[in-house]
PDB file of C-alpha atoms in Angstrom:
ATOM      1  CA  UNK A 197     -13.188 -46.989  52.803  1.00 61.00           C
ATOM      2  CA  UNK A 198     -16.001 -48.934  51.196  1.00 54.00           C
ATOM      3  CA  UNK A 199     -16.875 -51.168  48.302  1.00 58.00           C
ATOM      4  CA  UNK A 200     -16.636 -50.510  44.484  1.00 55.00           C
ATOM      5  CA  UNK A 201     -18.035 -47.102  43.766  1.00 61.00           C
ATOM      6  CA  UNK A 202     -18.747 -46.075  47.517  1.00 58.00           C
ATOM      7  CA  UNK A 203     -14.976 -46.123  48.093  1.00 60.00           C
ATOM      8  CA  UNK A 204     -12.792 -42.870  47.111  1.00 59.00           C
ATOM      9  CA  UNK A 205      -9.513 -41.938  46.779  1.00 56.00           C
ATOM     10  CA  UNK A 206      -8.150 -38.393  47.961  1.00 63.00           C
ATOM     11  CA  UNK A 207      -5.091 -37.907  45.611  1.00 64.00           C
ATOM     12  CA  UNK A 208      -3.683 -41.228  44.264  1.00 61.00           C
ATOM     13  CA  UNK A 209      -0.193 -40.731  43.221  1.00 65.00           C
ATOM     14  CA  UNK A 210       1.121 -44.147  42.830  1.00 73.00           C
ATOM     15  CA  UNK A 211      -0.257 -47.809  42.556  1.00 68.00           C
ATOM     16  CA  UNK A 212       1.285 -51.262  42.574  1.00 77.00           C
ATOM     17  CA  UNK A 213      -0.153 -54.761  42.111  1.00 75.00           C
ATOM     18  CA  UNK A 214       0.315 -57.389  44.883  1.00 80.00           C
ATOM     19  CA  UNK A 215      -0.355 -60.936  44.380  1.00 74.00           C
ATOM     20  CA  UNK A 216      -0.730 -62.497  47.793  1.00 66.00           C
ATOM     21  CA  UNK A 217       1.292 -66.068  47.478  1.00 64.00           C
ATOM     22  CA  UNK A 218      -0.412 -67.485  50.598  1.00 64.00           C
ATOM     23  CA  UNK A 219      -3.901 -67.345  49.432  1.00 62.00           C
ATOM     24  CA  UNK A 220      -3.576 -66.522  45.719  1.00 66.00           C
ATOM     25  CA  UNK A 221      -5.268 -63.140  46.532  1.00 70.00           C
ATOM     26  CA  UNK A 222      -4.240 -60.252  44.187  1.00 82.00           C
ATOM     27  CA  UNK A 223      -4.855 -56.862  45.512  1.00 84.00           C
ATOM     28  CA  UNK A 224      -3.759 -53.216  44.359  1.00 83.00           C
ATOM     29  CA  UNK A 225      -2.136 -50.761  46.909  1.00 85.00           C
ATOM     30  CA  UNK A 226      -2.435 -46.997  46.183  1.00 82.00           C
ATOM     31  CA  UNK A 227      -0.740 -44.381  47.761  1.00 87.00           C
ATOM     32  CA  UNK A 228      -3.262 -41.702  48.726  1.00 82.00           C
ATOM     33  CA  UNK A 229      -2.324 -38.708  50.238  1.00 82.00           C
ATOM     34  CA  UNK A 230      -0.491 -39.817  53.603  1.00 90.00           C
ATOM     35  CA  UNK A 231      -1.803 -43.345  53.575  1.00 91.00           C
ATOM     36  CA  UNK A 232      -1.727 -46.618  51.590  1.00 92.00           C
ATOM     37  CA  UNK A 233      -4.715 -47.957  50.491  1.00 88.00           C
ATOM     38  CA  UNK A 234      -5.707 -51.463  49.584  1.00 87.00           C
ATOM     39  CA  UNK A 235      -8.216 -52.399  47.009  1.00 85.00           C
ATOM     40  CA  UNK A 236      -9.137 -55.944  47.009  1.00 84.00           C
ATOM     41  CA  UNK A 237      -9.676 -57.149  43.285  1.00 84.00           C
ATOM     42  CA  UNK A 238     -12.122 -60.083  44.274  1.00 84.00           C
ATOM     43  CA  UNK A 239     -14.518 -58.193  46.556  1.00 84.00           C
ATOM     44  CA  UNK A 240     -13.703 -54.455  45.360  1.00 84.00           C
ATOM     45  CA  UNK A 241     -13.414 -53.745  49.228  1.00 84.00           C
ATOM     46  CA  UNK A 242     -11.267 -50.645  49.665  1.00 85.00           C
ATOM     47  CA  UNK A 243      -9.476 -50.034  53.104  1.00 89.00           C
ATOM     48  CA  UNK A 244      -6.590 -48.222  54.600  1.00 90.00           C
ATOM     49  CA  UNK A 245      -3.486 -50.544  54.985  1.00 94.00           C
ATOM     50  CA  UNK A 246      -1.167 -48.115  56.763  1.00 96.00           C
ATOM     51  CA  UNK A 247      -1.168 -44.291  57.670  1.00 95.00           C
ATOM     52  CA  UNK A 248      -3.955 -41.862  58.185  1.00 93.00           C
ATOM     53  CA  UNK A 249      -5.030 -40.433  54.818  1.00 88.00           C
ATOM     54  CA  UNK A 250      -5.480 -36.764  56.392  1.00 86.00           C
ATOM     55  CA  UNK A 251      -2.362 -36.527  58.732  1.00 91.00           C
ATOM     56  CA  UNK A 252       1.123 -36.636  57.843  1.00 90.00           C
ATOM     57  CA  UNK A 253       4.360 -37.149  60.046  1.00 90.00           C
ATOM     58  CA  UNK A 254       7.015 -39.698  60.140  1.00 89.00           C
ATOM     59  CA  UNK A 255       5.954 -42.347  62.707  1.00 93.00           C
ATOM     60  CA  UNK A 256       6.376 -46.205  62.556  1.00 96.00           C
ATOM     61  CA  UNK A 257       3.592 -48.224  63.724  1.00 97.00           C
ATOM     62  CA  UNK A 258       0.646 -50.700  62.846  1.00 98.00           C
ATOM     63  CA  UNK A 259      -1.966 -49.744  60.307  1.00 97.00           C
ATOM     64  CA  UNK A 260      -3.390 -46.194  61.019  1.00 96.00           C
ATOM     65  CA  UNK A 261      -1.127 -45.617  63.761  1.00 97.00           C
ATOM     66  CA  UNK A 262       1.961 -45.309  61.313  1.00 97.00           C
ATOM     67  CA  UNK A 263       2.397 -41.797  59.732  1.00 96.00           C
ATOM     68  CA  UNK A 264       3.820 -40.977  56.383  1.00 93.00           C
ATOM     69  CA  UNK A 265       5.587 -37.614  55.621  1.00 88.00           C
ATOM     70  CA  UNK A 266       4.969 -37.314  52.041  1.00 85.00           C
ATOM     71  CA  UNK A 267       1.869 -37.573  49.947  1.00 81.00           C
ATOM     72  CA  UNK A 268       4.163 -38.625  47.038  1.00 81.00           C
ATOM     73  CA  UNK A 269       5.005 -42.125  47.858  1.00 86.00           C
ATOM     74  CA  UNK A 270       6.938 -44.760  45.758  1.00 89.00           C
ATOM     75  CA  UNK A 271       5.884 -48.211  46.018  1.00 92.00           C
ATOM     76  CA  UNK A 272       7.771 -51.563  45.295  1.00 92.00           C
ATOM     77  CA  UNK A 273       6.620 -54.974  46.142  1.00 90.00           C
ATOM     78  CA  UNK A 274       8.633 -57.831  47.476  1.00 89.00           C
ATOM     79  CA  UNK A 275       6.311 -60.623  47.181  1.00 82.00           C
ATOM     80  CA  UNK A 276       8.462 -63.294  48.468  1.00 84.00           C
ATOM     81  CA  UNK A 277       8.727 -61.577  51.803  1.00 85.00           C
ATOM     82  CA  UNK A 278       5.251 -60.233  51.708  1.00 88.00           C
ATOM     83  CA  UNK A 279       6.484 -56.697  52.172  1.00 92.00           C
ATOM     84  CA  UNK A 280       5.890 -53.183  50.474  1.00 93.00           C
ATOM     85  CA  UNK A 281       8.788 -50.907  50.262  1.00 93.00           C
ATOM     86  CA  UNK A 282       7.880 -47.040  50.421  1.00 93.00           C
ATOM     87  CA  UNK A 283       9.844 -43.936  49.558  1.00 90.00           C
ATOM     88  CA  UNK A 284       8.543 -41.223  51.911  1.00 88.00           C
ATOM     89  CA  UNK A 285      10.393 -38.035  51.226  1.00 81.00           C
ATOM     90  CA  UNK A 286      13.660 -38.525  53.066  1.00 82.00           C
ATOM     91  CA  UNK A 287      12.964 -42.277  54.471  1.00 87.00           C
ATOM     92  CA  UNK A 288      12.786 -45.729  53.095  1.00 90.00           C
ATOM     93  CA  UNK A 289       9.782 -47.358  54.832  1.00 93.00           C
ATOM     94  CA  UNK A 290       8.875 -51.168  54.829  1.00 96.00           C
ATOM     95  CA  UNK A 291       5.330 -52.416  55.435  1.00 96.00           C
ATOM     96  CA  UNK A 292       4.720 -55.955  56.525  1.00 95.00           C
ATOM     97  CA  UNK A 293       1.580 -56.780  54.352  1.00 92.00           C
ATOM     98  CA  UNK A 294      -0.057 -59.549  57.049  1.00 91.00           C
ATOM     99  CA  UNK A 295       0.697 -57.407  60.046  1.00 95.00           C
ATOM    100  CA  UNK A 296       0.341 -53.624  58.502  1.00 96.00           C
ATOM    101  CA  UNK A 297       3.521 -52.933  60.510  1.00 98.00           C
ATOM    102  CA  UNK A 298       5.458 -49.820  59.074  1.00 97.00           C
ATOM    103  CA  UNK A 299       9.098 -49.576  59.777  1.00 96.00           C
ATOM    104  CA  UNK A 300      11.774 -47.241  58.771  1.00 92.00           C
ATOM    105  CA  UNK A 301      14.562 -49.014  57.524  1.00 90.00           C
ATOM    106  CA  UNK A 302      16.811 -45.893  55.970  1.00 84.00           C
ATOM    107  CA  UNK A 303      17.066 -42.324  56.095  1.00 80.00           C
ATOM    108  CA  UNK A 304      17.334 -39.611  58.668  1.00 71.00           C
ATOM    109  CA  UNK A 305      15.754 -36.085  59.440  1.00 66.00           C
ATOM    110  CA  UNK A 306      17.159 -33.029  57.545  1.00 62.00           C
ATOM    111  CA  UNK A 307      18.334 -30.711  60.290  1.00 60.00           C
ATOM    112  CA  UNK A 308      17.637 -27.703  58.186  1.00 59.00           C
ATOM    113  CA  UNK A 309      14.343 -25.805  58.157  1.00 57.00           C
ATOM    114  CA  UNK A 310      11.872 -26.963  55.554  1.00 57.00           C
ATOM    115  CA  UNK A 311      12.338 -23.606  53.628  1.00 54.00           C
ATOM    116  CA  UNK A 312      15.856 -24.320  52.927  1.00 55.00           C
ATOM    117  CA  UNK A 313      16.604 -26.841  50.259  1.00 59.00           C
ATOM    118  CA  UNK A 314      17.590 -30.379  51.562  1.00 61.00           C
ATOM    119  CA  UNK A 315      21.062 -31.743  50.820  1.00 58.00           C
ATOM    120  CA  UNK A 316      22.366 -35.206  50.548  1.00 57.00           C
ATOM    121  CA  UNK A 317      25.033 -36.963  52.484  1.00 58.00           C
ATOM    122  CA  UNK A 318      26.480 -40.225  52.684  1.00 59.00           C
ATOM    123  CA  UNK A 319      26.220 -42.446  56.046  1.00 59.00           C
ATOM    124  CA  UNK A 320      24.894 -45.410  57.424  1.00 59.00           C
ATOM    125  CA  UNK A 321      21.360 -46.447  56.334  1.00 57.00           C
ATOM    126  CA  UNK A 322      19.651 -44.453  59.090  1.00 60.00           C
ATOM    127  CA  UNK A 323      22.147 -41.406  58.885  1.00 62.00           C
ATOM    128  CA  UNK A 324      22.100 -40.726  55.193  1.00 66.00           C
ATOM    129  CA  UNK A 325      20.116 -38.039  54.061  1.00 67.00           C
ATOM    130  CA  UNK A 326      18.000 -38.044  50.919  1.00 71.00           C
ATOM    131  CA  UNK A 327      15.757 -35.569  49.663  1.00 71.00           C
ATOM    132  CA  UNK A 328      12.176 -35.984  47.737  1.00 72.00           C
ATOM    133  CA  UNK A 329      12.385 -39.429  46.887  1.00 73.00           C
ATOM    134  CA  UNK A 330       9.568 -40.612  44.929  1.00 73.00           C
ATOM    135  CA  UNK A 331      10.195 -44.062  43.400  1.00 73.00           C
ATOM    136  CA  UNK A 332      11.660 -47.335  44.403  1.00 80.00           C
ATOM    137  CA  UNK A 333      12.057 -50.669  42.589  1.00 76.00           C
ATOM    138  CA  UNK A 334      12.536 -54.174  43.724  1.00 77.00           C
ATOM    139  CA  UNK A 335      13.826 -57.200  41.847  1.00 71.00           C
ATOM    140  CA  UNK A 336      12.498 -60.682  42.103  1.00 67.00           C
ATOM    141  CA  UNK A 337      14.987 -61.716  44.848  1.00 65.00           C
ATOM    142  CA  UNK A 338      13.670 -58.580  46.927  1.00 58.00           C
TER     143      UNK A 338
END
């Protein structure tokens, strides 16, 4: 965290532009290792929006209490609902921008050991299995 050149990124793998409608306040969100960093385009302040940049996991929570499994996170913004959708290996997560709440909305745990390639299965949102998701997109309608 920091301002301008005093802030640093560990391994930024993706970035998205967010224009906050309520206060007309634009910022960038970077996927940086196992966290999401927010860069305020007015003040140049950088801070952690969600996750802990040096610790991985798969835990819903608020701000730095949330954990992301992958360091290659895909990002898509729904400005109407003020949410950021995140692909996180086998999960689709949503981050509420104002509250910083991270919630898993789709995906499940692969029951195989990590050294065995994962497999795809159909199912309900929370039971379907995906592998290595690295991108996501949103329409204007969210």
